[in-house]
Coordinates of C-alpha atoms in Angstrom, one line a residue:
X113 CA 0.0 0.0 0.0
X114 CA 1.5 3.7 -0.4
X115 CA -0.5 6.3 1.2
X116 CA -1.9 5.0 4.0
X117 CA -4.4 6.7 5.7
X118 CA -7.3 6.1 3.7
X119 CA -10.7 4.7 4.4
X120 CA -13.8 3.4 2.6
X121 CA -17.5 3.8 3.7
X122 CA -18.7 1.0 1.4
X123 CA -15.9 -1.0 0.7
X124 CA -15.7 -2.4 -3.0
X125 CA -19.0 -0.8 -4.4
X126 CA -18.5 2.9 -3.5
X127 CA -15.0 3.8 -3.7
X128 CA -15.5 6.4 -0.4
X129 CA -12.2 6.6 1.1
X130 CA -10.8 8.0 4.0
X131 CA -8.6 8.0 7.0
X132 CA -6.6 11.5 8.4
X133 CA -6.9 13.3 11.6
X134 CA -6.5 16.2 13.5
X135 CA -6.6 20.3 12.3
X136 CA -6.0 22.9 13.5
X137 CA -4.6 24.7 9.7
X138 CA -3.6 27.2 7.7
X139 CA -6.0 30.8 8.9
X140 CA -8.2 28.9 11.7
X141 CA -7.1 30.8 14.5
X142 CA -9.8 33.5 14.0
X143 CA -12.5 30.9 14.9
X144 CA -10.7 28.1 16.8
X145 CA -12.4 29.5 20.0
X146 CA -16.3 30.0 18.4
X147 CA -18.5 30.7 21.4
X148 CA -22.0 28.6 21.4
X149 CA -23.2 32.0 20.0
X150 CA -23.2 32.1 16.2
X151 CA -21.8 35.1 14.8
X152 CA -22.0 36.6 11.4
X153 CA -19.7 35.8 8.8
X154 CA -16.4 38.5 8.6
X155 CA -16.9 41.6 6.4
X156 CA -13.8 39.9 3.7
X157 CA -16.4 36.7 3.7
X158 CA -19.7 38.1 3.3
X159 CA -19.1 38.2 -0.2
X160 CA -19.0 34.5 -0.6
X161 CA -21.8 33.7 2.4
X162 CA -24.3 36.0 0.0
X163 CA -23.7 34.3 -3.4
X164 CA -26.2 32.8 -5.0
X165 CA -26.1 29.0 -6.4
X166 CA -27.3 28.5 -10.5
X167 CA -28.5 24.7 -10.1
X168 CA -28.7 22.8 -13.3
X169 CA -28.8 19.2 -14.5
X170 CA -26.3 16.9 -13.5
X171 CA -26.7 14.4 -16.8
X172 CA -28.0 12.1 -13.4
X173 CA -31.9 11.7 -13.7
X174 CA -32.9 13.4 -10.1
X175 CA -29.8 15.5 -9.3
X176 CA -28.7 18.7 -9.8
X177 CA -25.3 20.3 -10.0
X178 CA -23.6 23.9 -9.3
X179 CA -20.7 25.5 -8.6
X180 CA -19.9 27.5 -4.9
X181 CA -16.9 30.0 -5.2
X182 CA -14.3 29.9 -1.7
X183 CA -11.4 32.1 -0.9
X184 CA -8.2 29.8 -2.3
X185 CA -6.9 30.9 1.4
X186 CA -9.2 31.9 4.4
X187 CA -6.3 34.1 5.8
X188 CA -6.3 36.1 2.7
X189 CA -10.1 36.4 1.1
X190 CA -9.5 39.6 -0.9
X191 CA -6.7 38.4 -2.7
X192 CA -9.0 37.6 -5.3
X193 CA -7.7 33.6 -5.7
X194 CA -10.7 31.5 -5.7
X195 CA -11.0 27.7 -5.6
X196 CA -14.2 26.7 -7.4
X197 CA -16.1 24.0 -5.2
X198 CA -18.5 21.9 -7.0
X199 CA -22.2 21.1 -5.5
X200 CA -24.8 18.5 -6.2
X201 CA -28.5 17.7 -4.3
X202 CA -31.2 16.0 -5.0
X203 CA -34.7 18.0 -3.5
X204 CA -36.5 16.4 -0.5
X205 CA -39.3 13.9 -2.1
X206 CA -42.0 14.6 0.3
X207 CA -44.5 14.1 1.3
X208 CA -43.8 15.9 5.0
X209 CA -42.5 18.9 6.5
X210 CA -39.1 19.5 4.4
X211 CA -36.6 20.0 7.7
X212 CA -33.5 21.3 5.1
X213 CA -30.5 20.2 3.7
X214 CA -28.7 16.7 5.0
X215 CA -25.0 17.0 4.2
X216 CA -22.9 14.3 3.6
X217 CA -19.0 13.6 3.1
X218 CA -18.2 9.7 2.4
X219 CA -14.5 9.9 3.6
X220 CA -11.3 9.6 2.2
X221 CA -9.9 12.5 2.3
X222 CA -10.2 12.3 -1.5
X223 CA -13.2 10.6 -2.0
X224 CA -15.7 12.2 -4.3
X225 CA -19.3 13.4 -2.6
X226 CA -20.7 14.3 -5.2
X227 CA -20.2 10.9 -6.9
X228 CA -21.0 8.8 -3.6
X229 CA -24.4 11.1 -3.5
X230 CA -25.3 10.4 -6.7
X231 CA -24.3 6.8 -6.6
X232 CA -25.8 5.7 -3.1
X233 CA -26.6 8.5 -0.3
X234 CA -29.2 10.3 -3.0
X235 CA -30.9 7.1 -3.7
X236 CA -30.1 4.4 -1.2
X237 CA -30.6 6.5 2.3
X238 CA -34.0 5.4 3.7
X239 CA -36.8 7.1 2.0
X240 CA -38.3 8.8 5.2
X241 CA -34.7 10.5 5.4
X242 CA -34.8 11.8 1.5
X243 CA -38.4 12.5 1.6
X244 CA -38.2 15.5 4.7
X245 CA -34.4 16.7 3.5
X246 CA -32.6 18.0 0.5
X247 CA -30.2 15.5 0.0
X248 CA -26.8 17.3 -0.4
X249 CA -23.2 16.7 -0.9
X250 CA -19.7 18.4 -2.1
X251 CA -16.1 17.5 -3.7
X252 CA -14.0 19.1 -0.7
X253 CA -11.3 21.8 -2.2
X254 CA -8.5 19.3 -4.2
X255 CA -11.0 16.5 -4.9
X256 CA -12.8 15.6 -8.2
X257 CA -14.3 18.3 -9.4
X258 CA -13.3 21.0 -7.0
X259 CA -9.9 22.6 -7.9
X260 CA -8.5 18.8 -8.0
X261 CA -4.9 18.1 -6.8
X262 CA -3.2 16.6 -9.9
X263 CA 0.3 14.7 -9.5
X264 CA 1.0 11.5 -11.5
X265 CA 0.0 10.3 -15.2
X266 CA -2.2 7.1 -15.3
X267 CA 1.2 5.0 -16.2
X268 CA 2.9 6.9 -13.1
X269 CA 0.4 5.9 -11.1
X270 CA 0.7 2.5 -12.5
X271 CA 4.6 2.3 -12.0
X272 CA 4.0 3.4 -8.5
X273 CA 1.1 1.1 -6.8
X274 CA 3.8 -1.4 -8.0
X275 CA 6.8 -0.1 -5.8
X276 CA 8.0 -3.0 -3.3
X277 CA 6.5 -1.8 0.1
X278 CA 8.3 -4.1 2.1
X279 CA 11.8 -3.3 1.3
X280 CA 14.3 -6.4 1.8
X281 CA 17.5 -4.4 1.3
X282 CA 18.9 -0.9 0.8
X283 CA 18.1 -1.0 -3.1
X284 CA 14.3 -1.8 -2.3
X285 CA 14.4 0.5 0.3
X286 CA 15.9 3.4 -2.0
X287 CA 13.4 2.7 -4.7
X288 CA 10.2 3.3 -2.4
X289 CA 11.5 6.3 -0.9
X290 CA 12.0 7.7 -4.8
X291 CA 8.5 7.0 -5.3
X292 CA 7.6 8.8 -2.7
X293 CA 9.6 11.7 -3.8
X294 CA 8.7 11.3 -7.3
X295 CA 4.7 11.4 -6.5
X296 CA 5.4 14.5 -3.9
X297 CA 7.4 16.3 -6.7
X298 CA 4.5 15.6 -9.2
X299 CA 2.1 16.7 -7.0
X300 CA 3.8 20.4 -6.4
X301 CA 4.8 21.0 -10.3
X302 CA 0.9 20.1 -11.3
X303 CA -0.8 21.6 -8.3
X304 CA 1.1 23.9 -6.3
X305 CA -1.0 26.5 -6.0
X306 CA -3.5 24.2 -4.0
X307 CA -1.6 22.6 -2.2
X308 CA -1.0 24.5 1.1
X309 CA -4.7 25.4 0.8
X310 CA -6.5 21.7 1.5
X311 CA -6.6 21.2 4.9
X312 CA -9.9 20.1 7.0
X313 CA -10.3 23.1 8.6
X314 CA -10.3 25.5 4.9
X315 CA -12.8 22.5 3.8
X316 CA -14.8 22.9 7.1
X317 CA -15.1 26.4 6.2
X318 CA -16.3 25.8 2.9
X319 CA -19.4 23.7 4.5
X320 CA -20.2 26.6 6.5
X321 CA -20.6 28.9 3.5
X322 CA -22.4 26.1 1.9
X323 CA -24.8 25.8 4.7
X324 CA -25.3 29.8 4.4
X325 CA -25.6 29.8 0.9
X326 CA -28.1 26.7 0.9
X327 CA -30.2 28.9 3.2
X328 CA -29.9 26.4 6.5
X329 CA -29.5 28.3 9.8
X330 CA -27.7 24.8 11.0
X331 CA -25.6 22.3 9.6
X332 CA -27.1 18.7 9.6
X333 CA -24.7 16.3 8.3
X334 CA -23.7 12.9 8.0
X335 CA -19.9 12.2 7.7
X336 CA -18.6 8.7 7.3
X337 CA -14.8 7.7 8.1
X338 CA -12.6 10.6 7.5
X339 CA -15.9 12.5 7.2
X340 CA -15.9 12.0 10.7
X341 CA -12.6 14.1 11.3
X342 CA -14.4 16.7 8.8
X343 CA -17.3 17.2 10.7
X344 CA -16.2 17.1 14.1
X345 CA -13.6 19.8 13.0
X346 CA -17.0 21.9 11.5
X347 CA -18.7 21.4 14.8
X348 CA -15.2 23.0 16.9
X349 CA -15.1 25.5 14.8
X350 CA -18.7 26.6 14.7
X351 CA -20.7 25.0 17.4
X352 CA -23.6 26.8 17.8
X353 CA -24.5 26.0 13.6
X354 CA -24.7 22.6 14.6
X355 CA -27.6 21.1 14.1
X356 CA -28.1 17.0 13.4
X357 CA -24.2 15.6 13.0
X358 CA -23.9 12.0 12.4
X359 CA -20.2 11.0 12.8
X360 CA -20.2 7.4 11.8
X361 CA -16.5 5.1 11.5
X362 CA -15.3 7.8 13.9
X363 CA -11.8 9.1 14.1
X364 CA -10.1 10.1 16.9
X365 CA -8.3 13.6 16.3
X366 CA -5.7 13.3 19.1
X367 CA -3.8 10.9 17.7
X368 CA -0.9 11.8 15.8
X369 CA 0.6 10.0 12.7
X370 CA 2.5 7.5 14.1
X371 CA -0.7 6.4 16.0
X372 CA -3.3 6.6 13.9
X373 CA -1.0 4.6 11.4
X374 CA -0.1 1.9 14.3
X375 CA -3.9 1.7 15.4
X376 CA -5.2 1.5 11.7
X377 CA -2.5 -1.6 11.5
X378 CA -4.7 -3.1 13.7
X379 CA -7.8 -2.4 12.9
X380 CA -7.0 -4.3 9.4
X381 CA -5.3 -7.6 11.3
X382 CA -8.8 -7.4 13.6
X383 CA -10.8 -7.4 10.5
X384 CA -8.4 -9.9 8.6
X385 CA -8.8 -12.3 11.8
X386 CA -12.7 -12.0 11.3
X387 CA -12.1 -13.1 7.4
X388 CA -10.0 -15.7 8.6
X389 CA -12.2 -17.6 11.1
X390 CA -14.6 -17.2 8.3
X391 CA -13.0 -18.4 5.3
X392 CA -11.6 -21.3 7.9
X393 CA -15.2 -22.6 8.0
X394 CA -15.4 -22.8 4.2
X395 CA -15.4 -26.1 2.4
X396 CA -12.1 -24.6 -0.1
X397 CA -10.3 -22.0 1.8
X398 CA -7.6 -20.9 -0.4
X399 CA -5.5 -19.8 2.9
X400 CA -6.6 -23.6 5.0
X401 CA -8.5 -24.2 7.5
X402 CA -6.5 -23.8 10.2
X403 CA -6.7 -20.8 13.2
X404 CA -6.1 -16.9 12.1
X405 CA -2.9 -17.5 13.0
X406 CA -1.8 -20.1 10.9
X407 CA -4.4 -18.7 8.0
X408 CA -2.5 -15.3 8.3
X409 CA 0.6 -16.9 7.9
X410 CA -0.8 -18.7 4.7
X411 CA -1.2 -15.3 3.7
X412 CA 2.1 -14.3 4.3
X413 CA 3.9 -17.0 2.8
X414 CA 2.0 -16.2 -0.7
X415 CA 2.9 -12.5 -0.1
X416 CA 6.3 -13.5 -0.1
X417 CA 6.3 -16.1 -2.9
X418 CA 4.7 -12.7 -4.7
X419 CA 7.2 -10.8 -3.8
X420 CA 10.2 -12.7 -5.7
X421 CA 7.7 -13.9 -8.5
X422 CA 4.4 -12.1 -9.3
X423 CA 2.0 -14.0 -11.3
X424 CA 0.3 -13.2 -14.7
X425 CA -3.0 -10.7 -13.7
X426 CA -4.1 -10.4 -17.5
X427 CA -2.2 -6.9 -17.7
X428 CA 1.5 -7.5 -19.1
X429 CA 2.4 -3.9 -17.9
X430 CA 1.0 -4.9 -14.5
X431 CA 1.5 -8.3 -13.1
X432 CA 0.1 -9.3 -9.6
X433 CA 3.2 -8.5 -7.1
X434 CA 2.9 -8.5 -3.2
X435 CA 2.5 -4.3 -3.5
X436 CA -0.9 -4.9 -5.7
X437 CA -2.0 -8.1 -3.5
X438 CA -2.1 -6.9 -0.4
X439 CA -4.0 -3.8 -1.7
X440 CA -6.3 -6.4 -3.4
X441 CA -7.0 -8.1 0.3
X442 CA -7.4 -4.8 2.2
X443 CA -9.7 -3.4 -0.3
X444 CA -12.0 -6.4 0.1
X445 CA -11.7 -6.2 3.8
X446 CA -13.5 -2.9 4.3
X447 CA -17.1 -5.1 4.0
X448 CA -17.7 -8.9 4.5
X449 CA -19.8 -8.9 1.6
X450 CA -16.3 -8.9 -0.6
X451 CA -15.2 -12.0 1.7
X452 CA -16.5 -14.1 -0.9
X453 CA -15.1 -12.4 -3.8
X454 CA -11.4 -12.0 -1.7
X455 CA -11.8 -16.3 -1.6
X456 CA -12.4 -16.9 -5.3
X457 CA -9.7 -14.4 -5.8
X458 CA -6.5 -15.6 -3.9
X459 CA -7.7 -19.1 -4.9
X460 CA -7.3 -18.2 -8.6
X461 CA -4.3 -16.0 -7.6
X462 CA -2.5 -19.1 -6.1
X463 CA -3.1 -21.0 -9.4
X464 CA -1.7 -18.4 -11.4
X465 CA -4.7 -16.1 -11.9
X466 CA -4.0 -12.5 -10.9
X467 CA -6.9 -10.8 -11.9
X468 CA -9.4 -10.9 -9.6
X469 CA -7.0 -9.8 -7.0
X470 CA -6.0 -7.0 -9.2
X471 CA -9.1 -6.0 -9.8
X472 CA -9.7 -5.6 -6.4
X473 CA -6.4 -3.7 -6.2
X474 CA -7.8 -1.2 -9.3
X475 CA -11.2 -0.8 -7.1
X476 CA -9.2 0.4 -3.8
X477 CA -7.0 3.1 -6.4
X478 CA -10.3 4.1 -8.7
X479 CA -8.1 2.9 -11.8
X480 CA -10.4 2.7 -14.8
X481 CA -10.2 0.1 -17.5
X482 CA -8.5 2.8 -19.8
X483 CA -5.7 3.1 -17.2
X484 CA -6.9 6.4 -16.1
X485 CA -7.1 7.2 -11.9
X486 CA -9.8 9.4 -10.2
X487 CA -7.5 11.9 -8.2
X488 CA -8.3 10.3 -5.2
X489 CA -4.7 9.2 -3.5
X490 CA -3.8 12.6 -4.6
X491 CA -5.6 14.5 -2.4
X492 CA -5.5 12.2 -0.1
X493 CA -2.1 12.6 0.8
X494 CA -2.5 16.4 0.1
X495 CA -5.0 16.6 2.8
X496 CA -3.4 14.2 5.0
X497 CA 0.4 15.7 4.7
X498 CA -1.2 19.2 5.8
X499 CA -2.9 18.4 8.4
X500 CA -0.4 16.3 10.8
X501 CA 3.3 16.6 11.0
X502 CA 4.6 12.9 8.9
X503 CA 4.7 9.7 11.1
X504 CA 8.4 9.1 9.9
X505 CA 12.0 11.7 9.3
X506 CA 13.1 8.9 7.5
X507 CA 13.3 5.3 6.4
X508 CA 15.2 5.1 9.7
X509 CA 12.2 6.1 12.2
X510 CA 9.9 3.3 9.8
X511 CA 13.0 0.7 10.7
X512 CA 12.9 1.2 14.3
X513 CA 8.9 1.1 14.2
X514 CA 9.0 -2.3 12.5
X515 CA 8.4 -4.1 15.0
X516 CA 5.5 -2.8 17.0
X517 CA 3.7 -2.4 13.4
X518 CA 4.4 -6.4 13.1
X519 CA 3.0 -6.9 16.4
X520 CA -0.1 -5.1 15.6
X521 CA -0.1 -6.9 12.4
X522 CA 1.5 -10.0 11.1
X523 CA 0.5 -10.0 8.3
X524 CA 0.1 -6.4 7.1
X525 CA 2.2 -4.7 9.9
X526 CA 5.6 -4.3 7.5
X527 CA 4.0 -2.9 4.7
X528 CA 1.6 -0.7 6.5
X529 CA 5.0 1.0 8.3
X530 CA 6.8 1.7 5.4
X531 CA 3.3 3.4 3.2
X532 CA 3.9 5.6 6.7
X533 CA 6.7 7.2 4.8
X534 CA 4.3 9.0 2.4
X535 CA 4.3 12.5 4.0
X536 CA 8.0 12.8 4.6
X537 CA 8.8 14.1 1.5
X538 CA 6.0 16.3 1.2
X539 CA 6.6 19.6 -0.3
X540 CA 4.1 21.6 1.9
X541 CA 4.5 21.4 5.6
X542 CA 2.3 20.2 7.6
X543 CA -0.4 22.8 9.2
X544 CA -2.0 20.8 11.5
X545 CA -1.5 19.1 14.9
X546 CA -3.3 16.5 16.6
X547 CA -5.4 17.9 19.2
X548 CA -8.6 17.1 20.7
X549 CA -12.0 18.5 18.9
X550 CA -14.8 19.5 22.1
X551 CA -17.0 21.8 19.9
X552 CA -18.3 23.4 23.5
X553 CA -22.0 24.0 23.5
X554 CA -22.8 22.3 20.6
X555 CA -26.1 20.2 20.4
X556 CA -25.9 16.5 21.0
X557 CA -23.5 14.6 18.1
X558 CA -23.8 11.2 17.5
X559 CA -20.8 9.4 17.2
X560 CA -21.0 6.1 15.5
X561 CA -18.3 3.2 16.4
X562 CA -18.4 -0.9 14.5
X563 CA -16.6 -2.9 17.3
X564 CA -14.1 -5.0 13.8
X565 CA -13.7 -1.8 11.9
X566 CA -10.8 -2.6 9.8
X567 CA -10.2 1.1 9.5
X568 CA -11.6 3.5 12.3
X569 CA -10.8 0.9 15.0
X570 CA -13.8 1.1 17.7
X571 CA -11.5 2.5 20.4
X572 CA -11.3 6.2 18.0
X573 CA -14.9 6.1 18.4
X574 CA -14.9 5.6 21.7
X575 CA -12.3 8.8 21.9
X576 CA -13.9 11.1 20.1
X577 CA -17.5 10.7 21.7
X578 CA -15.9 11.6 24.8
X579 CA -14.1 14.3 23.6
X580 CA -17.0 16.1 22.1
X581 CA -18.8 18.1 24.6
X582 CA -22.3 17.2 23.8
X583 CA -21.4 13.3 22.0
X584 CA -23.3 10.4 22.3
X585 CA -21.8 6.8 21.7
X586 CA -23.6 4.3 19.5
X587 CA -22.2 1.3 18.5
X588 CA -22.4 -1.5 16.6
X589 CA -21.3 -4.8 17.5
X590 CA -20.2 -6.3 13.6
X591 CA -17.6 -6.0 11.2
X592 CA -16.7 -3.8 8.3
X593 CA -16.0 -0.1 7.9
X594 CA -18.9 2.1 9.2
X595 CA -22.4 1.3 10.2
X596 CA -25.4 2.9 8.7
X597 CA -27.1 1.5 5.9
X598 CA -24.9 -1.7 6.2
X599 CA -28.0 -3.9 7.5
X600 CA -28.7 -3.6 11.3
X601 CA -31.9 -2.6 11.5
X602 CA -31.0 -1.4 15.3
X603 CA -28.2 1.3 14.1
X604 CA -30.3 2.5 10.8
X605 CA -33.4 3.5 13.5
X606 CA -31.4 4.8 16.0
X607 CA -29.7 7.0 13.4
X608 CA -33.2 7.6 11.3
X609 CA -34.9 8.6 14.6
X610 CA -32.1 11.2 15.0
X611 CA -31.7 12.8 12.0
X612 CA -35.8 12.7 11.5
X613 CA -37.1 13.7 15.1
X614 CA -33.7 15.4 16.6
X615 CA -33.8 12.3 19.2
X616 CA -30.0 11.3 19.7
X617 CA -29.8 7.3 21.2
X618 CA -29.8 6.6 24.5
X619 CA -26.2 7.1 26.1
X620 CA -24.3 3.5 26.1
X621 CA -26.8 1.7 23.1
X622 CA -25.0 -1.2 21.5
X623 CA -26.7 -2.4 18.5

């Protein structure tokens, strides 16, 4: 894997990434400290709170589409640098009293909301939700359509989900840490001028102008994985516009890099473990049927063989290494409905078969067929690398590290450390720092933690509803990578009776 960090809401059908933390960025300082009052918008902003929105059709039967003008930096609005962010919905179906706009951010950072709205949250949240709210999402500054961070070229990319992540000697080593340099290098010669200006906290601000400009005198909002990072950093900064905030695969925002890399280590050998047992039970487990141990060491031992001969994946520029596997298995371990498909696809791996696993791989990187990639590990690492100082100095902090990443992870642990080199070499410093997010006097937040999250382990969850000030705890005793709309009928009316009736779940509920 290379930059680590990222999260999924829906595992292999809607690519909605995310992991990141903390923020505290670029220009936040004049709001860091909003009172439970809310305030009007500066004089420099006012400009940009009073614009109106053209909607037109999306080409998507249902949805329509605009564009919302920000300030390229917050610190500077008059400098007459915009970034254009770009703005979908789909109008509250009725019948019932309409009760505004329902924001939502699918994760990432990098993923696309516009895409996951059209694709799911528009047409697959329950239809008591869409029929009383506008249904509402946005590409955060750097992502899809908004300003988009641009680094590598398709065949770049190509080259570089291929580097060796788990080095084996000082040639191995020095190739990874070129890649890194070469994708950071790209990255600041295509989009420079972006670059320092993606943080959480400028893309919190932009939700807050869309909330004015939408015409909602509070935000209500559901954020999923990083999402979760995004909109507890909206409610800190501007607590009393808070209205219903759904926080669901919950991160917890005082955790630096190191950390957060470490714990997401093991969120992805708890999850793997849960696969295991499973596959284990199956009448042809490619990996045995043996304990999770000795099915993760299975595991391992095809890594290796991988490693020193990849097989044939149906791409000749691209055959199935260890680097591409192992994306292949993470990406189908954000949901247990991909265990299935990760089985038939390390069985035919291990008879020579690469593709399945590589189309896996393809899924986790939004690779098209046409060898073109959405520019979503772009700004991933462009968010990520600005808001937290990097978890490594060097390949010699990632060597000394090994270990307690290989504790936390046999299987994974080696690979995870070294994709922790990603931000090192990052041309912008960092303008965040992990802190905790209270958002004082803020109405009651739902926080939303899955016990097996291979991503947002359960204890960030945990952490963050007791950071927030007014946050309430639900979770949900499963596995996979977030909770709503994942098939517990417990979660989805605990949520629905929330967002629908302002009724937050009773503290403690376990689903």
């Amino acid at each position: 894997m290379d930059t680590r960090r990222l999260l999924r809401t829906t595992g292999i059908v809607i690519a909605a990434a995310g992991l990141l933390l903390s923020g505290c960025t670029s220009g936040g300082s004049d709001v860091a400290s909003a009172s439970a009052e809310p305030t009007p918008a500066p004089a420099a902003l006012r400009p940009y709170y009073e614009q109106k929105l053209t909607w037109r059709d999306c080409g998507v039967p249902g949805f329509q589409c605009s564009t919302m003008k920000a300030p390229l930096d917050y610190a500077n609005p008059g400098s007459g640098q915009d970034v254009d962010i770009a703005v979908a919905r789909r109008e509250a179906t009725g019948p019932g009293k309409r009760l505004g706009s329902l924001l939502v951010n699918p994760g990432g950072p990098g993923g696309s909301g516009i895409g996951y709205l059209q694709a799911y949250a528009g047409i697959g949240y329950p239809a008591a939700v869409r029929a009383q709210y506008d249904m509402v999402s946005f590409d955060p500054r750097g992502v899809a359509r908004s300003s988009p961070v641009e680094c590598l070229t398709g065949q770049g990319m190509d080259r570089f989900t291929q580097v060796d992540q788990t080095p084996d000697d000082a040639a191995e080593r020095d190739a990874l840490v070129a890649s890194f340099k070469e994708l950071a290098a790209a990255c600041q010669v295509r989009s420079g001028r972006v670059l320092p200006h993606v943080s959480t906290v400028e893309a919190a601000r932009d939700m807050d102008m869309l909330r004015a400009v939408l015409g909602d005198e509070k935000l209500n909002y559901v954020g999923a994985s990083y999402g979760t990072f995004l909109g507890a950093t909206y409610a800190d900064l501007f607590p009393a516009r808070v209205g219903r905030l759904v926080l669901d695969g919950a991160m917890d925002p005082t955790r630096p890099a190191l950390e957060l890399n470490r714990d997401q280590t093991e969120g992805f050998e708890t999850a793997f473990r849960s696969f295991a047992k499973d596959c284990a039970k199956q009448p042809e487990c490619p990996l045995g049927r043996g304990n999770p141990d000795a099915v993760g060491q299975n595991l391992k031992d095809f890594f290796r063989k991988l490693d020193a001969q990849p097989v044939s994946s149906g791409d000749p520029n691209r055959p199935l290494g260890e680097s591409l596997a192992t994306t292949g298995v993470i990406a189908a371990l954000y949901d247990e409905s991909a265990w299935p498909q990760l089985r038939t696809a390390l069985t035919d791996a291990m008879n020579g078969d690469g593709s399945g696993l590589l189309a896996l791989a393809d899924s986790y990187y939004e690779r098209d067929a046409d060898g073109t990639y959405a520019n979503l590990m772009f700004a991933n690492a462009a968010v990520n690398c600005l808001d937290l100082p990097p978890a490594f100095k060097g390949p010699e902090g990632v060597q000394s590290a090994l270990p307690s990443f290989e504790k936390a992870s046999p299987v994974f642990g080696a690979g995870l450390a070294w994709a922790s080199l990603n931000c090192t070499y990052w041309p912008v410093k960092a303008t965040g720092e992990a802190r905790p997010l209270t958002a004082k006097g803020a109405a009651p937040i739902v926080v939303v933690g899955t016990t097996r999250d291979p991503a947002t382990p359960y204890k960030w969850a945990k952490a963050l509803a007791g950071q927030l000030d007014s946050g309430t705890l639900l979770t949900y005793d499963g596995d996979g990578h977030t909770a709503y709309g994942r098939g517990s009928e417990c979660i989805d009316t605990a949520i629905n009776r929330y967002l629908l009736q302002g009724q937050p779940p009773a503290p403690g509920k376990r689903c």
